[in-house]
Coordinates of C-alpha atoms and ligand atoms in Angstrom, one line a residue:
M1 CA -87.1 2.3 223.7
A2 CA -83.9 2.2 226.0
E3 CA -80.6 1.4 224.7
A4 CA -79.7 1.1 221.4
A5 CA -77.9 -2.1 221.0
N6 CA -76.5 -3.1 217.8
P7 CA -79.6 -5.7 216.6
F8 CA -77.6 -8.0 214.6
S9 CA -74.6 -7.3 217.5
S10 CA -77.4 -9.1 219.3
L11 CA -77.5 -12.0 217.5
Q12 CA -73.8 -13.0 216.8
E13 CA -73.8 -13.4 220.4
Q14 CA -76.6 -15.1 221.2
V15 CA -75.0 -17.9 218.5
D16 CA -72.0 -16.9 220.5
D17 CA -73.7 -17.8 223.7
A18 CA -75.2 -21.2 222.8
V19 CA -72.1 -22.2 219.7
G20 CA -70.0 -23.1 223.7
Y21 CA -72.9 -26.2 224.1
V22 CA -73.0 -27.2 220.8
S23 CA -70.0 -30.0 220.5
G24 CA -67.9 -30.5 217.3
I25 CA -68.8 -27.3 215.3
D26 CA -66.4 -26.2 213.4
D27 CA -65.0 -23.0 213.8
G28 CA -65.3 -21.9 209.3
V29 CA -69.4 -22.7 209.8
L30 CA -69.6 -21.3 213.7
N31 CA -68.5 -18.0 211.6
R32 CA -71.2 -19.1 208.1
L33 CA -73.8 -18.9 211.1
K34 CA -73.0 -15.2 212.3
H35 CA -73.1 -14.1 208.9
P36 CA -76.0 -13.3 206.0
E37 CA -74.8 -14.7 202.0
R38 CA -76.0 -12.2 201.1
V39 CA -77.8 -8.9 201.2
L40 CA -78.7 -6.6 198.2
E41 CA -78.8 -3.0 199.0
A42 CA -81.4 -1.4 196.8
N43 CA -82.4 3.1 196.0
L44 CA -86.0 3.2 194.7
T45 CA -86.6 5.6 193.0
V46 CA -90.5 6.1 192.7
E47 CA -92.7 8.8 191.4
M48 CA -95.1 10.8 193.8
D49 CA -98.7 11.9 193.9
D50 CA -97.6 15.5 192.4
G51 CA -95.4 13.9 190.0
G52 CA -92.1 14.6 191.7
L53 CA -89.5 11.2 192.3
E54 CA -88.6 10.2 195.5
V55 CA -85.5 8.2 196.6
F56 CA -85.8 4.8 199.0
K57 CA -83.6 3.1 200.7
A58 CA -84.5 -1.3 200.7
F59 CA -82.9 -4.0 201.4
R60 CA -83.0 -8.2 201.6
S61 CA -80.6 -10.2 203.1
Q62 CA -80.4 -13.8 202.5
F63 CA -78.9 -15.2 205.4
N64 CA -78.8 -18.7 205.2
G65 CA -80.2 -21.2 203.0
D66 CA -78.8 -24.6 203.9
R67 CA -82.3 -25.5 204.9
G68 CA -84.9 -24.5 202.9
P69 CA -85.0 -21.2 200.9
Y70 CA -84.4 -18.3 202.6
K71 CA -88.0 -16.9 204.5
G72 CA -88.9 -13.8 206.7
G73 CA -90.6 -10.4 206.4
I74 CA -90.4 -6.7 204.5
R75 CA -90.6 -4.4 206.6
Y76 CA -91.9 -0.9 206.7
H77 CA -90.2 1.2 208.6
P78 CA -88.1 5.6 209.9
N79 CA -85.2 2.9 211.7
V80 CA -84.7 0.3 208.6
S81 CA -80.9 -0.3 208.3
R82 CA -78.7 -3.3 207.1
D83 CA -77.0 -5.0 210.4
E84 CA -81.1 -4.3 211.3
V85 CA -82.6 -6.9 208.5
K86 CA -79.2 -9.0 209.1
A87 CA -79.8 -9.9 212.8
L88 CA -83.8 -9.5 211.7
S89 CA -82.6 -12.6 208.6
G90 CA -80.2 -14.2 211.0
W91 CA -83.0 -14.5 213.8
M92 CA -85.1 -16.1 210.3
V93 CA -82.6 -18.8 210.7
Y94 CA -82.6 -20.3 213.9
K95 CA -86.8 -19.6 214.2
C96 CA -87.4 -21.7 210.9
A97 CA -85.2 -24.4 212.6
V98 CA -86.5 -24.1 216.6
V99 CA -89.7 -25.4 214.9
D100 CA -88.0 -27.3 212.8
I101 CA -89.7 -26.4 209.1
P102 CA -87.8 -26.5 205.7
Y103 CA -86.2 -23.0 205.4
G104 CA -83.3 -21.0 205.6
G105 CA -83.2 -17.2 206.7
G106 CA -84.3 -14.1 204.8
K107 CA -85.2 -10.5 205.8
G108 CA -86.0 -7.6 203.6
G109 CA -86.6 -4.0 204.8
I110 CA -87.7 0.0 203.5
V111 CA -86.6 2.6 204.7
I112 CA -89.3 4.7 205.0
D113 CA -92.9 5.7 207.6
P114 CA -95.2 4.8 205.4
S115 CA -97.6 7.0 207.9
E116 CA -96.8 9.6 205.3
Y117 CA -96.6 8.7 201.6
T118 CA -100.9 7.4 199.8
A119 CA -102.0 4.4 198.9
D120 CA -101.1 4.6 195.0
E121 CA -97.2 6.6 196.2
L122 CA -97.6 2.4 199.0
E123 CA -97.9 0.8 195.9
R124 CA -95.2 1.9 193.9
I125 CA -93.2 1.2 196.5
T126 CA -93.5 -1.4 196.4
R127 CA -94.2 -2.7 192.3
A128 CA -90.3 -0.3 192.9
F129 CA -89.2 -3.3 195.2
A130 CA -90.8 -6.3 194.0
A131 CA -88.6 -5.7 190.5
E132 CA -85.4 -5.1 192.2
L133 CA -85.9 -8.6 194.1
R134 CA -87.5 -10.3 191.0
P135 CA -84.2 -11.9 190.6
L136 CA -83.9 -13.7 193.7
I137 CA -87.0 -14.2 195.2
G138 CA -89.5 -17.2 193.6
A139 CA -91.3 -20.1 195.8
D140 CA -88.3 -22.0 196.3
R141 CA -85.9 -19.6 195.3
D142 CA -86.8 -16.9 198.9
I143 CA -89.9 -16.5 199.8
P144 CA -90.7 -12.7 201.4
A145 CA -94.4 -12.2 203.9
P146 CA -96.0 -8.9 206.8
D147 CA -93.2 -7.5 209.2
V148 CA -94.2 -4.1 210.7
N149 CA -96.1 -1.8 208.9
T150 CA -96.4 -4.4 206.0
G151 CA -99.2 -7.3 205.8
Q152 CA -101.4 -8.4 202.7
R153 CA -102.0 -5.8 201.3
E154 CA -98.2 -5.8 199.9
M155 CA -98.5 -8.9 199.5
N156 CA -100.7 -9.2 196.7
W157 CA -98.6 -6.4 195.8
I158 CA -95.0 -8.1 194.9
K159 CA -97.7 -11.6 194.0
D160 CA -98.6 -9.4 191.3
S161 CA -95.8 -8.0 190.2
Y162 CA -94.1 -11.2 190.6
E163 CA -96.4 -13.0 188.3
T164 CA -96.7 -9.9 186.1
L165 CA -92.8 -10.1 185.2
E166 CA -91.8 -13.8 184.9
G167 CA -96.0 -14.1 183.0
T168 CA -96.7 -17.1 185.4
T169 CA -98.9 -17.8 188.0
A170 CA -96.3 -18.2 191.8
P171 CA -98.8 -17.6 194.9
G172 CA -95.8 -18.9 196.3
V173 CA -93.3 -16.7 196.4
V174 CA -94.7 -14.4 199.1
T175 CA -96.8 -16.0 202.1
G176 CA -99.0 -13.6 204.2
K177 CA -102.0 -12.8 201.6
A178 CA -105.5 -12.0 201.5
I179 CA -107.7 -14.8 201.8
D180 CA -108.4 -14.8 198.3
S181 CA -104.7 -14.6 197.1
G182 CA -104.0 -18.0 198.1
G183 CA -103.5 -17.1 201.7
S184 CA -104.5 -19.4 204.2
A185 CA -106.9 -19.5 206.8
G186 CA -105.7 -19.0 210.1
R187 CA -102.2 -16.4 209.4
V188 CA -102.9 -13.1 210.4
E189 CA -103.8 -14.2 214.0
A190 CA -100.8 -16.8 214.1
T191 CA -97.6 -15.3 215.9
G192 CA -100.4 -14.4 218.1
R193 CA -101.6 -17.9 218.4
S194 CA -97.8 -18.7 218.8
T195 CA -96.9 -17.0 222.0
M196 CA -100.1 -17.7 223.5
L197 CA -99.7 -21.0 223.1
T198 CA -96.1 -21.1 224.6
A199 CA -97.0 -18.5 227.3
R200 CA -99.5 -20.9 228.6
E201 CA -96.7 -24.5 227.8
A202 CA -94.4 -21.8 230.3
F203 CA -97.2 -21.1 232.8
S204 CA -97.8 -25.0 232.5
Y205 CA -94.1 -25.7 233.0
L206 CA -94.1 -23.8 236.5
D207 CA -97.0 -25.5 237.4
R208 CA -99.1 -21.8 237.7
D209 CA -102.2 -21.7 236.2
I210 CA -102.7 -19.0 233.1
S211 CA -106.6 -18.3 233.9
D212 CA -105.5 -16.3 236.8
A213 CA -102.7 -14.0 234.8
T214 CA -102.3 -10.9 235.2
V215 CA -100.7 -9.8 231.4
A216 CA -99.1 -6.2 230.3
V217 CA -99.0 -6.1 226.6
Q218 CA -96.8 -3.7 225.0
G219 CA -97.2 -3.5 221.7
Y220 CA -101.2 -3.5 220.2
G221 CA -101.0 -3.9 216.5
N222 CA -101.0 -7.5 214.6
A223 CA -98.4 -10.1 217.4
G224 CA -99.5 -8.5 220.6
S225 CA -103.6 -7.8 220.2
V226 CA -103.9 -11.4 219.1
T227 CA -102.3 -12.3 222.0
A228 CA -103.8 -10.2 224.6
Q229 CA -107.5 -11.7 222.9
L230 CA -106.5 -15.4 222.5
L231 CA -105.1 -15.2 226.3
S232 CA -107.7 -13.4 227.2
E233 CA -110.7 -15.5 225.7
E234 CA -109.6 -19.4 226.0
F235 CA -107.8 -19.1 229.3
G236 CA -109.8 -15.7 230.6
A237 CA -106.5 -14.0 231.9
S238 CA -106.6 -10.6 232.8
I239 CA -104.8 -7.9 230.1
V240 CA -104.2 -4.8 232.7
A241 CA -102.4 -3.0 229.9
V242 CA -101.8 -1.8 227.1
S243 CA -99.3 -0.1 224.9
D244 CA -98.4 1.0 221.4
S245 CA -96.3 3.9 220.0
S246 CA -98.2 7.1 221.2
G247 CA -98.1 5.7 224.8
A248 CA -99.6 3.0 227.7
I249 CA -103.4 2.3 229.4
Y250 CA -103.5 0.9 232.5
D251 CA -106.6 -1.3 234.5
P252 CA -106.0 -3.4 237.4
D253 CA -109.5 -5.5 236.2
G254 CA -108.8 -5.8 232.9
F255 CA -109.1 -5.0 229.6
D256 CA -112.2 -5.9 227.5
A257 CA -108.4 -7.1 224.6
V258 CA -111.2 -7.0 221.4
A259 CA -112.7 -3.9 222.5
V260 CA -109.1 -2.0 222.3
E261 CA -108.4 -3.2 219.4
E262 CA -112.2 -2.5 217.7
F263 CA -110.7 1.1 219.7
K264 CA -106.5 1.1 217.7
H265 CA -109.0 0.5 214.3
E266 CA -110.7 3.1 214.7
T267 CA -108.4 6.1 216.3
G268 CA -105.0 4.5 215.9
S269 CA -103.5 4.4 218.7
V270 CA -104.8 2.5 222.0
E271 CA -104.0 6.2 224.1
G272 CA -108.1 7.6 224.7
Y273 CA -109.3 4.1 225.2
V274 CA -112.0 4.9 227.6
G275 CA -111.8 1.6 229.4
A276 CA -108.9 3.1 230.7
V277 CA -108.4 3.9 234.2
E278 CA -104.6 5.1 233.7
E279 CA -102.0 6.5 231.4
I280 CA -99.3 4.9 231.6
T281 CA -95.4 5.1 229.9
N282 CA -94.2 1.9 228.2
E283 CA -90.8 2.3 230.6
E284 CA -94.0 1.6 233.3
L285 CA -95.4 -0.6 231.4
L286 CA -92.7 -3.1 231.5
T287 CA -91.7 -3.0 234.8
L288 CA -95.8 -3.5 235.5
D289 CA -96.1 -6.1 239.2
V290 CA -97.8 -8.3 236.5
D291 CA -97.3 -12.2 235.9
L292 CA -97.1 -12.3 232.6
L293 CA -95.2 -9.6 230.1
V294 CA -95.2 -9.6 226.2
P295 CA -92.7 -7.0 224.0
A296 CA -95.2 -7.3 221.1
A297 CA -93.7 -3.9 219.4
L298 CA -89.5 -3.9 218.1
E299 CA -86.2 -4.9 219.1
N300 CA -84.1 -3.0 222.4
A301 CA -87.2 -2.8 224.9
I302 CA -85.9 -4.0 228.1
D303 CA -82.4 -2.9 228.3
A304 CA -80.5 -4.1 231.4
D305 CA -81.4 -1.6 233.7
I306 CA -85.4 -2.4 232.9
A307 CA -84.3 -5.8 233.3
S308 CA -83.6 -5.1 237.0
D309 CA -87.2 -3.8 237.6
V310 CA -89.4 -5.8 235.5
Q311 CA -91.7 -7.4 237.9
A312 CA -93.5 -10.1 235.2
D313 CA -92.3 -13.7 236.0
V314 CA -92.8 -15.4 232.6
I315 CA -91.5 -13.1 229.7
A316 CA -92.6 -14.4 226.0
E317 CA -92.0 -12.4 222.9
A318 CA -93.4 -12.0 220.9
A319 CA -91.4 -8.9 219.3
N320 CA -87.7 -9.8 217.4
G321 CA -85.3 -9.1 219.8
P322 CA -86.5 -6.9 222.3
I323 CA -84.6 -8.0 225.4
T324 CA -80.9 -6.8 225.0
P325 CA -78.2 -9.2 225.5
D326 CA -77.6 -7.8 228.9
A327 CA -81.3 -7.4 229.8
D328 CA -80.8 -11.2 229.3
D329 CA -78.3 -11.5 231.1
V330 CA -80.7 -10.1 234.1
L331 CA -83.5 -12.4 233.9
A332 CA -81.6 -14.9 233.9
E333 CA -80.2 -14.1 237.2
R334 CA -83.7 -12.9 239.0
D335 CA -85.0 -15.8 237.4
V336 CA -87.2 -14.7 235.5
M337 CA -88.3 -16.6 232.3
V338 CA -88.1 -15.9 228.9
V339 CA -89.8 -17.7 226.4
P340 CA -87.7 -16.5 223.2
D341 CA -88.8 -14.7 220.1
I342 CA -87.7 -17.5 217.5
L343 CA -90.0 -19.5 219.6
A344 CA -92.8 -17.2 221.2
N345 CA -93.1 -15.6 217.3
A346 CA -92.6 -18.5 215.4
G347 CA -96.1 -19.1 214.1
G348 CA -96.1 -17.0 211.6
V349 CA -94.0 -18.6 210.0
T350 CA -94.8 -21.4 210.8
V351 CA -98.6 -21.0 209.3
S352 CA -96.2 -18.6 206.3
Y353 CA -95.2 -22.2 205.9
F354 CA -98.7 -23.9 205.6
E355 CA -99.9 -21.1 202.6
W356 CA -96.1 -22.8 200.4
V357 CA -97.6 -25.8 201.4
Q358 CA -101.2 -24.6 200.6
N359 CA -100.3 -22.5 197.3
R360 CA -97.9 -25.8 195.8
Q361 CA -100.6 -28.2 196.3
R362 CA -103.4 -25.8 195.6
F363 CA -105.8 -27.6 198.0
Y364 CA -106.2 -25.4 201.0
W365 CA -107.0 -26.2 204.3
T366 CA -109.8 -25.3 207.5
E367 CA -108.7 -22.9 209.6
Q368 CA -108.4 -25.6 212.5
R369 CA -106.6 -27.7 210.6
V370 CA -103.9 -24.6 210.0
N371 CA -104.6 -24.1 214.0
D372 CA -104.0 -27.3 215.0
E373 CA -101.0 -28.0 213.2
L374 CA -99.7 -25.3 214.0
E375 CA -100.6 -26.3 218.0
R376 CA -98.8 -29.5 216.9
V377 CA -95.4 -28.1 216.3
I378 CA -95.4 -25.4 218.6
T379 CA -96.2 -28.1 221.5
D380 CA -93.8 -30.1 220.6
A381 CA -90.4 -26.9 219.6
F382 CA -91.7 -26.4 223.1
D383 CA -90.6 -30.2 224.1
G384 CA -87.5 -30.4 222.3
L385 CA -86.4 -27.4 224.2
V386 CA -87.0 -27.5 227.6
S387 CA -85.7 -31.3 226.5
A388 CA -82.6 -29.7 225.7
Y389 CA -82.5 -27.1 229.0
E390 CA -82.9 -29.9 230.9
E391 CA -80.3 -32.8 230.1
K392 CA -77.8 -29.9 228.2
D393 CA -78.6 -28.0 231.8
L394 CA -78.2 -24.9 229.7
P395 CA -78.7 -21.9 231.5
T396 CA -81.9 -20.7 229.7
L397 CA -84.6 -21.0 227.7
R398 CA -83.3 -18.9 224.8
V399 CA -80.0 -20.6 224.4
A400 CA -81.6 -24.1 224.4
A401 CA -83.4 -23.0 220.9
Y402 CA -80.5 -21.6 219.8
V403 CA -78.2 -25.0 220.7
V404 CA -81.1 -27.0 219.1
A405 CA -81.5 -25.1 216.3
I406 CA -77.5 -24.6 215.3
E407 CA -76.9 -27.7 215.7
R408 CA -80.3 -28.8 212.8
V409 CA -78.4 -26.3 210.4
A410 CA -74.8 -27.6 210.7
R411 CA -76.3 -31.1 210.1
A412 CA -77.7 -29.9 207.1
F413 CA -74.6 -28.0 206.0
E414 CA -72.5 -30.9 207.0
Q415 CA -74.5 -32.9 204.9
A416 CA -74.6 -30.8 202.1
G417 CA -71.0 -31.4 201.4
S418 CA -68.6 -28.8 200.5
W419 CA -69.0 -26.6 197.4
P420 CA -67.2 -25.8 194.9
Ligands
NAD1 P1 -97.3 -3.8 213.9 O1 -97.7 -2.5 212.4 O2 -98.7 -4.5 213.9 O3 -97.8 -3.6 215.3 C1 -96.3 -3.3 215.8 C2 -97.4 -2.0 217.8 O4 -95.5 -2.0 218.1 C3 -97.8 -1.2 216.8 O5 -99.3 -0.9 217.7 C4 -96.5 0.1 217.3 O6 -97.6 0.9 217.9 C5 -96.6 0.0 218.4 N1 -94.8 0.1 218.4 C6 -93.7 0.9 218.1 N2 -93.0 1.3 219.0 C7 -93.6 0.8 220.2 C8 -92.7 1.5 221.4 N3 -91.7 2.1 221.9 N4 -93.6 1.5 222.0 C9 -94.9 0.3 222.1 N5 -95.3 0.1 221.5 C10 -94.6 0.4 220.4 O7 -96.0 -5.5 213.7 P2 -96.5 -6.8 214.2 O8 -96.8 -7.5 213.0 O9 -97.8 -7.3 215.2 O10 -95.1 -6.7 215.1 C11 -94.2 -6.4 216.4 C12 -93.0 -7.2 216.3 O11 -93.7 -8.4 216.4 C13 -92.5 -7.3 214.8 O12 -90.5 -7.3 216.6 C14 -92.0 -7.7 213.9 O13 -90.8 -8.7 213.9 C15 -92.5 -9.5 215.0 N6 -94.0 -9.9 214.5 C16 -94.9 -9.7 213.5 C17 -95.1 -11.2 212.7 C18 -95.8 -11.3 212.6 O14 -96.3 -12.6 211.3 N7 -97.1 -9.8 212.2 C19 -94.0 -13.1 213.4 C20 -92.5 -12.7 214.0 C21 -92.3 -11.3 214.7

């Protein structure tokens, strides 16, 4: 990764950049929009398989609940920090507002490298976190979901812990569950699907044919690999480079995106894939001469130096916060179209919303219905951004996304009136 910009400062800068274009916003409301309402910090003391005890730092930030329950994932990563969780929870607020689903924003995480622990240990750690979260979460309060290094398994554990402690059934307390535990069809693919849809819309806006596009994907995990597979399956786009934390692989003729995913699944990394013509660095991947770049790993992947060497015409941010604010300025000057994270990866939370709706109705939709509804939400949101971008003559689609979102959150706050 490049420059270590503080993600919380990046979030605040993004809000500041947009607020200048929102008329009539009160300074107090602006301040509210830049800070979380509250942050839980917990130290989880958990017994390891050898009988020893270990302490893990964990956070849950509830950034804003003006439009509905707090909503956002739980990340397991050694770099999780209070500021990272605060930033991610703020991005959730604006993400939910941009796609106009009735949620606020939250985010949580544990400072841990999960690869160093057994499944039994991870279960105890997750259940200890769920016990800390119990008073804060609930289908009408705060609804966690998967993020980096967490998935259906962790969500099933949190749901079971909550239901056991509350003595009830409450499938809507978390989303991203396995289907048999109340999950939704299409949820696993939803983030990559929205990145694919926004890339399609961006190419169409630029009057370019996405079926001719060459694509580089940084971070071949859930979001990145599904984006690559869908771009290739739906349009025949050519996936010429992919990477993960072990390194990057390149083939100018394009990879079979499914075969690379199967290889990563079996071996744990993309490195060593037999179809690769060349192994390159992650930085080289970001500056390859491709039409579409999909950063799908972590924050701050593209700083100003890398941005000045980016050759892609379009960037669709599958990851949260992969471009630093300085890099954003460089890309805007260079006319690189950036589809901002709060729209490009909003498919995950949108289908989480559909999962929650289905949990409440106890009535489950077909995958086709999920995908159709998702396409409607994402394309409507893209059109809304483009309208704001053109009508208000805004500098970037990111600013447009924040303008649309901030207006929605501020309106909800103002309509609620003051309390106490
Ligand atoms: P994941 O753990 O499935 O995949 C992340 C991938 O990035 C892994 O393959 C990892 O090896 C790779 N990676 C890590 N560091 C890297 C580096 N320095 N260079 C290259 N690759 C690196 O996680 P995910 O769920 O796909 O999430 C990825 C990003 O997408 C995160 O920013 C997350 O917040 C965002 N996101 C995910 C979802 C979702 O539903 N999964 C929803 C919205 C946003």
